CSV table of C-alpha atoms in Angstrom, one decimal:
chain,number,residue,atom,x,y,z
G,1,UNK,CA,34.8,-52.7,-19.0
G,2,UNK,CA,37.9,-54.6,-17.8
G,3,UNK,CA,37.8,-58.1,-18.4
G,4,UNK,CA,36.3,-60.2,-15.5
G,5,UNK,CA,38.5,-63.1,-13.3
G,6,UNK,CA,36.3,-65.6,-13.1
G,7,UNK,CA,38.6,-67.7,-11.7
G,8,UNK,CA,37.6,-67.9,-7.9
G,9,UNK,CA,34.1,-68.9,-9.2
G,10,UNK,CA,35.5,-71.7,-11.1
G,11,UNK,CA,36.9,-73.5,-8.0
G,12,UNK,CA,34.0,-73.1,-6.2
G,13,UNK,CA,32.0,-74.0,-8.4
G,14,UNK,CA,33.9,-77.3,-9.1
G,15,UNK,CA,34.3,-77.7,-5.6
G,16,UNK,CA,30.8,-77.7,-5.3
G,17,UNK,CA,29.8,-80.1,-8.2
G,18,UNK,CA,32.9,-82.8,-6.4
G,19,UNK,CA,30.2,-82.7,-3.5
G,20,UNK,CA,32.3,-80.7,-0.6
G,21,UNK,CA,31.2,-78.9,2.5
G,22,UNK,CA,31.0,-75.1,1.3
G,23,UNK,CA,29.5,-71.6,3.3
G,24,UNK,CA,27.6,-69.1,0.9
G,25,UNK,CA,27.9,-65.4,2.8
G,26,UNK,CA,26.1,-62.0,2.0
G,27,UNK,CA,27.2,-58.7,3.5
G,28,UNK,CA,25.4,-55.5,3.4
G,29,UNK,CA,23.1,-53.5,4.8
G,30,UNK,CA,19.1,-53.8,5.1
G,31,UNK,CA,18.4,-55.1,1.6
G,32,UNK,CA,21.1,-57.4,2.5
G,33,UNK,CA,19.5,-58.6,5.8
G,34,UNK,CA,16.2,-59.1,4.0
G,35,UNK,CA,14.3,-56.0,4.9
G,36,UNK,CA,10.6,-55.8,3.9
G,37,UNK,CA,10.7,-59.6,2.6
G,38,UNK,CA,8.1,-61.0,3.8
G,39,UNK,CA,10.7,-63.7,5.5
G,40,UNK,CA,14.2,-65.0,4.9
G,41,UNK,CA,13.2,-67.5,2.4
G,42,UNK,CA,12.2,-65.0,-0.2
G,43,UNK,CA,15.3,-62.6,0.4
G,44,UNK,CA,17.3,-62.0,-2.5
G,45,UNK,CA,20.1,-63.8,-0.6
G,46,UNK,CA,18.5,-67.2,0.4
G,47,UNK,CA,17.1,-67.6,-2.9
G,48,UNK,CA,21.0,-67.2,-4.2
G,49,UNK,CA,22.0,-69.6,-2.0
G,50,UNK,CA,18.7,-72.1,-2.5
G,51,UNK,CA,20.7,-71.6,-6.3
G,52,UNK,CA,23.6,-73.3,-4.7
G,53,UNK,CA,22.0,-75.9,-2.9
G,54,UNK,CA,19.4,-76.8,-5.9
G,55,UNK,CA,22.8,-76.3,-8.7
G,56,UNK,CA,24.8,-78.8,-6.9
G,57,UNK,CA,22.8,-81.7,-4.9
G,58,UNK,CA,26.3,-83.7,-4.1
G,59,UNK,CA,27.4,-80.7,-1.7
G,60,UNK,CA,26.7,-79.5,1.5
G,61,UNK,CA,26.2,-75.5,1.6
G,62,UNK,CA,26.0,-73.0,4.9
G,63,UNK,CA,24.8,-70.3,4.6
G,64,UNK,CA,25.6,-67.0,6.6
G,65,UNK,CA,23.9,-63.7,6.0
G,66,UNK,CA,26.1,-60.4,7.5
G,67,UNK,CA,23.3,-58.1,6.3
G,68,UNK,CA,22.9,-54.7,9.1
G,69,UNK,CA,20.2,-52.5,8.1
G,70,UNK,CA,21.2,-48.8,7.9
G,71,UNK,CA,24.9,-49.3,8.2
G,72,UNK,CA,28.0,-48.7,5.3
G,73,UNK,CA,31.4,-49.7,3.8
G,74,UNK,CA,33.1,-48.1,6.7
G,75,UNK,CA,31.5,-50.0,9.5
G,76,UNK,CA,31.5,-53.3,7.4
G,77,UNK,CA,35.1,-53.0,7.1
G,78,UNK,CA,35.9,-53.0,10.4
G,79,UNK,CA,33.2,-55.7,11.6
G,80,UNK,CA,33.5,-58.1,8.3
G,81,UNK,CA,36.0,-60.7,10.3
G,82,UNK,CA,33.2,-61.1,13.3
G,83,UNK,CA,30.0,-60.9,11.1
G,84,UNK,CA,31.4,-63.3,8.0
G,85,UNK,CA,35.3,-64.0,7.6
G,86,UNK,CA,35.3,-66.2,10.5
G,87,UNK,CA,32.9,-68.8,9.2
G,88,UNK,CA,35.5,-69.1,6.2
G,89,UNK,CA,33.3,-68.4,3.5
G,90,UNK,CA,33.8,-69.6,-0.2
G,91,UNK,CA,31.8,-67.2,-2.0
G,92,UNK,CA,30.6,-63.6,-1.2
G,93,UNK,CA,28.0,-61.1,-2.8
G,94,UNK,CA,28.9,-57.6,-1.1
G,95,UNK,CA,26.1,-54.8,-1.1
G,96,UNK,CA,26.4,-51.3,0.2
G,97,UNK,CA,26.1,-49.1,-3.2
G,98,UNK,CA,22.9,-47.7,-1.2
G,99,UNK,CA,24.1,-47.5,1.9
G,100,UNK,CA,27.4,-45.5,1.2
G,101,UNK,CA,27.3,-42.2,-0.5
G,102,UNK,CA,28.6,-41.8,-4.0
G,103,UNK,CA,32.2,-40.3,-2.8
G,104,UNK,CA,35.9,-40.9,-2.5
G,105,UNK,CA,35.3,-41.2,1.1
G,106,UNK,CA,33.1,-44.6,0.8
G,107,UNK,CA,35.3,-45.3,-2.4
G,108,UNK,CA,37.8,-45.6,-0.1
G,109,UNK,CA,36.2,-47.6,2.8
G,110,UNK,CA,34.6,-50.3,0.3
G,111,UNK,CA,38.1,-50.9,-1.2
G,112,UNK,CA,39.4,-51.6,2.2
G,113,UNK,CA,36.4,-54.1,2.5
G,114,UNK,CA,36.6,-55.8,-0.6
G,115,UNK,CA,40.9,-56.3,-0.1
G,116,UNK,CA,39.8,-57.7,3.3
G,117,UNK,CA,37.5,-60.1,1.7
G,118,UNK,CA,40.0,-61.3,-1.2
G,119,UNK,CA,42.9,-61.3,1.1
G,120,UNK,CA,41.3,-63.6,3.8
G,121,UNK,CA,42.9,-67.5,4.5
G,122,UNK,CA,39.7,-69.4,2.7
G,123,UNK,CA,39.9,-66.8,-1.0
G,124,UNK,CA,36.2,-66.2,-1.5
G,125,UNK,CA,34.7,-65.8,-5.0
G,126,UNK,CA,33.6,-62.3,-4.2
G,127,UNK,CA,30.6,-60.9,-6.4
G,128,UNK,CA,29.4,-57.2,-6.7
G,129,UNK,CA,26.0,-56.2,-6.1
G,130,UNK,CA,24.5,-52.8,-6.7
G,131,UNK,CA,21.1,-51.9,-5.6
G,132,UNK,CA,19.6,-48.8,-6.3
G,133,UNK,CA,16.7,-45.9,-4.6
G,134,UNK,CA,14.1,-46.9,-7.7
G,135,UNK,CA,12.9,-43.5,-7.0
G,136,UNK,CA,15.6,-41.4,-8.1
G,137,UNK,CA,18.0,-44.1,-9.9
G,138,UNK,CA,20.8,-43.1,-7.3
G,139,UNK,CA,23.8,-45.2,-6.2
G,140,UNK,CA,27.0,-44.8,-5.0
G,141,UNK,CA,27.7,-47.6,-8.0
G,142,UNK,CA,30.0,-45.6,-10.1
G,143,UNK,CA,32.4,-45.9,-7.1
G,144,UNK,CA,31.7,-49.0,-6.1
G,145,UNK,CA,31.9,-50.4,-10.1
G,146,UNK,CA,35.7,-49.1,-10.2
G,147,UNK,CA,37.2,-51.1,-7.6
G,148,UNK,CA,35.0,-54.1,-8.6
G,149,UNK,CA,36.6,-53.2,-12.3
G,150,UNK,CA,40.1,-52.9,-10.2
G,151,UNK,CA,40.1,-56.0,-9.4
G,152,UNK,CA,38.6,-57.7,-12.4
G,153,UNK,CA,35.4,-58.8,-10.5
G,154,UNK,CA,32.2,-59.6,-11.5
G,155,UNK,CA,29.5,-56.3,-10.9
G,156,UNK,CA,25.8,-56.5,-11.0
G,157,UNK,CA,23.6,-53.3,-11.3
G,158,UNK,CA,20.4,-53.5,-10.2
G,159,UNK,CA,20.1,-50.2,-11.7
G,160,UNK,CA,21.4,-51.2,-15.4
G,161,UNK,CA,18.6,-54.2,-15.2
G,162,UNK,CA,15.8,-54.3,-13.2
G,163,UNK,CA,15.5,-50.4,-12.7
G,164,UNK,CA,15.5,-49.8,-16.2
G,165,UNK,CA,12.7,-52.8,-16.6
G,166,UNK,CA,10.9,-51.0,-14.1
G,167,UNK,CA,11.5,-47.3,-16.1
G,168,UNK,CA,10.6,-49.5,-19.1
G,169,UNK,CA,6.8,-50.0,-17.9
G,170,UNK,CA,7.2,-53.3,-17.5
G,171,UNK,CA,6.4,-53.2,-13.7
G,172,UNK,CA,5.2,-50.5,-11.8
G,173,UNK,CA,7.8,-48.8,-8.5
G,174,UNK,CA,5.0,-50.0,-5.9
G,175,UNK,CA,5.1,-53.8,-7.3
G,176,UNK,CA,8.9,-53.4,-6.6
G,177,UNK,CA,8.8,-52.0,-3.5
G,178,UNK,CA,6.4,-49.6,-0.9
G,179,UNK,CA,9.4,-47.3,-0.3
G,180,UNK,CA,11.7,-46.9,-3.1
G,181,UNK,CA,14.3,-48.5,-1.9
G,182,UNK,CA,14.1,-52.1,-0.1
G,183,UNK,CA,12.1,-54.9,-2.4
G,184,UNK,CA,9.2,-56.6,-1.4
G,185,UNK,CA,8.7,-60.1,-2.1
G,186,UNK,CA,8.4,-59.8,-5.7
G,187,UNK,CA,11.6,-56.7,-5.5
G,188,UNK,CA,13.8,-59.5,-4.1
G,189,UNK,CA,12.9,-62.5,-6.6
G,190,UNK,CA,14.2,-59.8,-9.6
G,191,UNK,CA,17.5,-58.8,-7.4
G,192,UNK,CA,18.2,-62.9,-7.1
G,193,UNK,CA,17.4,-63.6,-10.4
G,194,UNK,CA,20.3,-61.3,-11.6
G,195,UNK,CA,22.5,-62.8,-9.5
G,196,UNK,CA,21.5,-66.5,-10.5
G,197,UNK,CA,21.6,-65.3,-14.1
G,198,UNK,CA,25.3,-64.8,-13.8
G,199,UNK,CA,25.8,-67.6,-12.1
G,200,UNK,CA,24.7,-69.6,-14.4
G,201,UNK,CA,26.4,-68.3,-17.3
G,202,UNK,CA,29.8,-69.0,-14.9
G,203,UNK,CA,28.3,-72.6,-14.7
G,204,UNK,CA,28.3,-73.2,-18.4
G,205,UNK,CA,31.7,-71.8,-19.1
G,206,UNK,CA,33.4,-73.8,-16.2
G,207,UNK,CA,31.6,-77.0,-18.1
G,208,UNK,CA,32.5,-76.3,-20.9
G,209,UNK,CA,35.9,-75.5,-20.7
G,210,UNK,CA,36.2,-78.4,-17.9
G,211,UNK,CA,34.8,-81.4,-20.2
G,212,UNK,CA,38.5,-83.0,-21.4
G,213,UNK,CA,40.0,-83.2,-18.2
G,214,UNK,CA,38.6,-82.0,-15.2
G,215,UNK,CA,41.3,-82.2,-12.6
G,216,UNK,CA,44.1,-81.0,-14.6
G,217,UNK,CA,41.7,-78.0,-15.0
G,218,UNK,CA,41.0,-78.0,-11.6
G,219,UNK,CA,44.6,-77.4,-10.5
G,220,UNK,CA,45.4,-74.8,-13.6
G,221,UNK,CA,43.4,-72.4,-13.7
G,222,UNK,CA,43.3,-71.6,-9.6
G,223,UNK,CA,46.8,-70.4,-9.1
G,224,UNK,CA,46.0,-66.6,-8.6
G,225,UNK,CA,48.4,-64.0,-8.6
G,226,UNK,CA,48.8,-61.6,-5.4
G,227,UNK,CA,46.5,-58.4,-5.2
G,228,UNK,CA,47.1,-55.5,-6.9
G,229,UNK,CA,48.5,-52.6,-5.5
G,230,UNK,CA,44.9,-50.5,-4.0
G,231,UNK,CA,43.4,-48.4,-6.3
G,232,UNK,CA,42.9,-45.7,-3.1
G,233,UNK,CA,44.8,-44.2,-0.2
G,234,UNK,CA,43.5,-47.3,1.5
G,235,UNK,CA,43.2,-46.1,5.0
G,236,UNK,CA,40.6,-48.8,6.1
G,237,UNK,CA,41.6,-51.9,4.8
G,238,UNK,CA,42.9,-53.0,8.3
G,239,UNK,CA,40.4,-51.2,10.3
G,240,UNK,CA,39.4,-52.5,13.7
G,241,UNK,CA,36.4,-51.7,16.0
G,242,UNK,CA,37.2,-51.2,19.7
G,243,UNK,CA,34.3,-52.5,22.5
G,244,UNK,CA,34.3,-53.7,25.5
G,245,UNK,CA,35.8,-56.8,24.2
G,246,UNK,CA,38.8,-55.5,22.8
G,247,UNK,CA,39.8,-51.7,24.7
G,248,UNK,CA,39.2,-50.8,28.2
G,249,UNK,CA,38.8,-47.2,28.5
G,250,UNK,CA,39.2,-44.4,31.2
G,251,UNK,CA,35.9,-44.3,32.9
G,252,UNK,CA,34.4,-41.2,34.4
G,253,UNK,CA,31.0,-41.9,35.0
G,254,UNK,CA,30.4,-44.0,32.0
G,255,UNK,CA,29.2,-47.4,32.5
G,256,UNK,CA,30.0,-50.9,30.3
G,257,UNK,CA,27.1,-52.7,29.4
G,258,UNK,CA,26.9,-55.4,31.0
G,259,UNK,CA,23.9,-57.3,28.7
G,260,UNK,CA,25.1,-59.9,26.5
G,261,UNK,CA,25.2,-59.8,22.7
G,262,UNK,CA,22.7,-62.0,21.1
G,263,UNK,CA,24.2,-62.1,17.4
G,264,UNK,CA,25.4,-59.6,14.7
G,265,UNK,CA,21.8,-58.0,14.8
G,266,UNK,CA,21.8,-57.1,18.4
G,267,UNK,CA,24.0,-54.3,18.1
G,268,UNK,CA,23.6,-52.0,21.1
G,269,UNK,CA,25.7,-54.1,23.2
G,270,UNK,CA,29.0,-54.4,23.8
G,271,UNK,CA,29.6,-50.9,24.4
G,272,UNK,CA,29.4,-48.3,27.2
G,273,UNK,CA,26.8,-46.2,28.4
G,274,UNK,CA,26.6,-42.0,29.8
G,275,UNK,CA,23.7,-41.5,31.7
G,276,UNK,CA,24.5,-37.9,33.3
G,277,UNK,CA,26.1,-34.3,32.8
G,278,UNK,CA,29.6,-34.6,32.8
G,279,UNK,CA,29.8,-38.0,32.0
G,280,UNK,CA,33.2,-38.7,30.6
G,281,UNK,CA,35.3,-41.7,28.7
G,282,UNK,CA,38.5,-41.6,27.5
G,283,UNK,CA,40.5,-43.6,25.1
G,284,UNK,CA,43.9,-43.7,24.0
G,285,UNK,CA,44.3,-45.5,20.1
G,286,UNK,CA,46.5,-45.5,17.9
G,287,UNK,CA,46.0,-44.9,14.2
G,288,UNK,CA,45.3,-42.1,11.3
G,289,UNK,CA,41.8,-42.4,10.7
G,290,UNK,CA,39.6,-42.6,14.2
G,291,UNK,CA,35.7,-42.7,14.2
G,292,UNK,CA,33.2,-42.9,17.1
G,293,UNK,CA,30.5,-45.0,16.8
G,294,UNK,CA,27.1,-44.5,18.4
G,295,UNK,CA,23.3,-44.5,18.6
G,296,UNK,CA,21.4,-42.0,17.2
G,297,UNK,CA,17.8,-42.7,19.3
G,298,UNK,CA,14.3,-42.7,17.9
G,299,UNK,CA,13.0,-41.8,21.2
G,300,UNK,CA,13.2,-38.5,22.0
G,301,UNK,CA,14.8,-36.3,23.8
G,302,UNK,CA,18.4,-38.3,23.9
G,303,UNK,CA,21.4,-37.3,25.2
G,304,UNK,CA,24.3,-35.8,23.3
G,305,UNK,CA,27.9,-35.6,23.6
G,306,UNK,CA,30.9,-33.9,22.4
G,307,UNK,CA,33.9,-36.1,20.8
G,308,UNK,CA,37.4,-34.1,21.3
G,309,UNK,CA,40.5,-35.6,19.8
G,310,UNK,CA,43.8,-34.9,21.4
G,311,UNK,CA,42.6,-32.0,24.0
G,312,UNK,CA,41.3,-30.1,21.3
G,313,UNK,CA,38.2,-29.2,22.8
G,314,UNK,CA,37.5,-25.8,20.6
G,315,UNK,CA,37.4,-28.4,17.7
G,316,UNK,CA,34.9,-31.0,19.4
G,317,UNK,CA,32.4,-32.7,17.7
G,318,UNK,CA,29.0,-33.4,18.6
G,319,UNK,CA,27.6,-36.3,18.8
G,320,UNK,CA,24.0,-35.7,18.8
G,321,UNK,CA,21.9,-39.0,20.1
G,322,UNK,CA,18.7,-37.4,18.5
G,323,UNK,CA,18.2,-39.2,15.1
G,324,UNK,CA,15.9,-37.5,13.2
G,325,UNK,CA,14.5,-40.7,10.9
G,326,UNK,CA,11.8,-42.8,12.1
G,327,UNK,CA,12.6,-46.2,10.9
G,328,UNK,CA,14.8,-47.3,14.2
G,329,UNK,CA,17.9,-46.5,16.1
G,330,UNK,CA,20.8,-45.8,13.7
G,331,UNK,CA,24.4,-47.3,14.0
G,332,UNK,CA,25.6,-43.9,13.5
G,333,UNK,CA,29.3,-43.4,12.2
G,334,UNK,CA,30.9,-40.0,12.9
G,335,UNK,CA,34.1,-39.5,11.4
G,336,UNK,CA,37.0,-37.2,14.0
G,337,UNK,CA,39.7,-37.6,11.3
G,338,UNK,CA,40.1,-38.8,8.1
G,339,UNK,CA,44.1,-39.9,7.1
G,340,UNK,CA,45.2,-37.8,9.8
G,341,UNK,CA,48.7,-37.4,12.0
G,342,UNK,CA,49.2,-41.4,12.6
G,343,UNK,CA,50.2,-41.2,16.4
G,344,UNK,CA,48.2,-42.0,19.6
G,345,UNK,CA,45.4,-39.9,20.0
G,346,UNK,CA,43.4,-39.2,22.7
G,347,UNK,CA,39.8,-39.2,22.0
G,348,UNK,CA,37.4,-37.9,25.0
G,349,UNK,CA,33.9,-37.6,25.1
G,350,UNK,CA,31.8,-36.2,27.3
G,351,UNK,CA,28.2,-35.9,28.0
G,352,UNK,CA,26.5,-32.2,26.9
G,353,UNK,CA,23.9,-30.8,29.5
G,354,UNK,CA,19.9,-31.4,28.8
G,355,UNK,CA,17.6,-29.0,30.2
G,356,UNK,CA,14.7,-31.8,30.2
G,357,UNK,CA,13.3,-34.2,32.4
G,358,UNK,CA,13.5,-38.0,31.2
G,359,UNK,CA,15.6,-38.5,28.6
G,360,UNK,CA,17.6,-41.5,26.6
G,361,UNK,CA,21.2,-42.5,28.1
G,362,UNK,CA,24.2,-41.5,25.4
G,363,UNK,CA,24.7,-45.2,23.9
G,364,UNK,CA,28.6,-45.4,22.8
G,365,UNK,CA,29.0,-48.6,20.4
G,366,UNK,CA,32.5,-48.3,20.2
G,367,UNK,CA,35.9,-46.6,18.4
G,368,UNK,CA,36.8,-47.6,15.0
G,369,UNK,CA,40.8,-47.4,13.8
G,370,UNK,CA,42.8,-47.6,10.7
C-alpha cells in the first residue's frame, strides 16, 4: 500500500492542541447521517468528533455532518460546496463505499469528490471511510481504496476490521445491526473506534516527532505540493447542480416550488414540479456529462416522465417516479450521458400519461453538469 501523507493531520492536529477555532465535517450517505443510531450522540461521527473535543480541551471544535441517506459519490460531488465546503472545514471523513456501486463509473465521480475536497481554500485533512453490507461483505472499497491510495491518504475498512471481527464469532450480525447494513448503537461505537484508533496513532507520531521544536516543525512539514494529475477521466470534479436557485428553465406546465428549504435533509425543495399529461420543462446546459435528478415516490401510483437530450426523442429516457424500495423517497440520479459531445444540450422532459385516478406529482430535484 502506498505510503500515507499524514501531513494535513499534523497541522490540524497541532492547530488543535495551540487551542484554535476548528470545524470537524462528515460526508456520506445514511450511515453518515446516523441512520438507525439511536440519536446523534452515538453516531459514528459525533463520537469522532467528541474524540476531538475530549483530545484537545484548549480548542474550540464545530461540528458539521453532510450525511444524505440513500444518495452517492455523484450527487455529493456536485452538492459538497453547499452541504460542507462552505463552513471551511479542517478535517473530513468521506463515506459512500456503500452507497456507490463497485465500478469505474463511481470510481470516477468519488475522485471528483475527493479533488474537490483537497483542492478547497481551508485544505482539509481528508480521511477514508469504508463501510460495508455485513451480509454479504460487499463494497465498492476496492475503488474507492485506489484513489484514497492515489493520493496517499489515509483508508479505513470497515470490512478489513470490524467485519472480519464479526465473521470471526466475536459478535453476532444482529448485535451489529437489524439490517445488514446501517449500525445500531453498538454498530456505530466499533465504526468510531476505528477511526479514533487512527487518530490516535497520528497523535503520537505528531508528538513525537514535534517534542524539539514545535514551531519550526509546525511551519516544515505543511508546505504541500499541488495535486496530482487525476487518476480518472475526471468528468465530475467541477460538477454543479442546477435548481431553482441557480437555472431558470422553460416552463410548460411545470411549476417551481415555492416551499422553502429547511436544511441539507429537506431535499424535495428547491426544484420544480409536473402535475399533468403533457407537462413539459426545458433546459439548455452546457457540459459533457448531464444527469437529471428526481424523486422516485414510496406512494404509489407516481407519475413518470421521459428525459430527451437534444431532440432525440426515439432515445428518451424514462424517468419512472415509482420507487420500488420501501424505506422512503429516493434522491434518484439518472444518468443521460456520460463524457459525451461537450456542447449545449437541450435536455426536455415531459410528463408520460397515467391511466389512474389520484396519483403523486413528478418531483424534479434538479440537473446536474460536468
Amino acid at each position: 500500500m502506498n505510503q500515507v501523507n499524514m501531513a494535513r493531520l499534523k497541522e490540524v492536529m497541532c492547530r488543535a492542541e495551540q487551542g484554535e477555532e476548528l470545524t470537524i465535517g462528515f460526508f456520506g450517505g445514511s450511515i453518515t447521517q446516523g441512520s438507525l443510531a439511536s440519536c446523534q450522540e452515538k453516531t459514528y461521527a459525533y463520537r469522532v468528533f467528541q474524540w476531538w473535543v475530549q483530545t484537545f480541551p484548549k480548542a474550540k471544535f464545530h461540528y458539521i455532518n453532510g450525511g444524505i441517506g440513500g444518495t452517492s459519490s455523484h450527487y455529493g460531488t456536485a452538492r459538497v460546496k453547499t452541504d460542507l465546503l462552505m463552513y471551511q472545514p479542517d478535517f473530513v471523513v468521506v463515506d459512500f463505499s456503500v452507497n456507490d456501486t463497485g465500478n469505474l463509473f463511481f470510481q470516477e465521480t468519488y475522485e471528483g469528490l475527493v479533488r474537490r475536497l483537497l483542492s478547497w481554500s481551508s485544505k482539509p485533512a481528508v480521511v477514508l471511510l469504508h463501510n460495508v453490507f455485513y451480509d454479504t461483505g460487499l463494497s465498492a472499497q476496492e475503488y474507492h481504496q485506489a484513489v484514497g491510495q492515489w493520493y496517499h491518504l489515509p483508508c479505513i475498512s470497515i470490512r478489513d476490521t470490524v467485519y472480519q471481527r464479526m465473521r470471526a464469532g466475536e459478535f453476532s450480525r444482529m448485535e451489529l445491526t437489524s439490517d445488514g447494513l446501517h449500525p445500531n448503537d453498538f454498530g456505530h461505537k466499533l465504526v468510531a473506534e476505528e477511526v479514533i484508533r487512527f487518530l490516535e496513532k497520528g497523535k503520537d507520531q505528531i508528538l513525537e516527532e514535534s517534542t524539539v521544536n514545535r514551531q519550526d516543525f509546525y511551519i516544515e512539514t505543511y508546505i504541500e505540493k499541488e495535486l496530482p494529475a487525476a487518476m480518472t477521466a475526471n468528468g465530475y470534479e467541477k460538477a454543479e447542480r442546477l435548481t431553482i436557485r441557480e437555472c431558470v428553465p422553460s416552463l410548460f406546465g411545470f411549476l417551481t416550488d415555492t416551499e422553502e428549504k429547511m436544511g441539507h435533509l429537506d431535499a424535495f425543495r428547491n426544484g420544480w414540479i409536473g402535475k399533468r399529461t403533457g407537462d413539459r420543462i426545458v433546459f439548455e446546459v452546457e457540459g459533457d456529462c448531464i444527469a437529471v435528478q428526481y424523486r422516485k415516490s414510496v406512494k404509489k401510483p407516481a407519475l413518470s416522465a421521459l428525459a430527451v437530450l437534444d431532440g432525440e426523442r426515439e432515445n428518451g429516457v424514462l424517468l419512472d417516479g415509482n420507487f420500488e424500495e420501501e424505506w422512503g423517497d429516493c434522491q434518484y440520479l439518472q444518468v443521460l450521458i456520460h463524457h459525451g459531445e461537450k456542447k449545449r444540450h437541450r435536455v426536455e422532459i415531459e410528463i408520460l400519461p397515467c391511466e389512474k385516478g389520484e396519483v403523486i406529482p413528478f418531483y424534479l430535484m434538479a440537473i446536474i453538469v460536468a
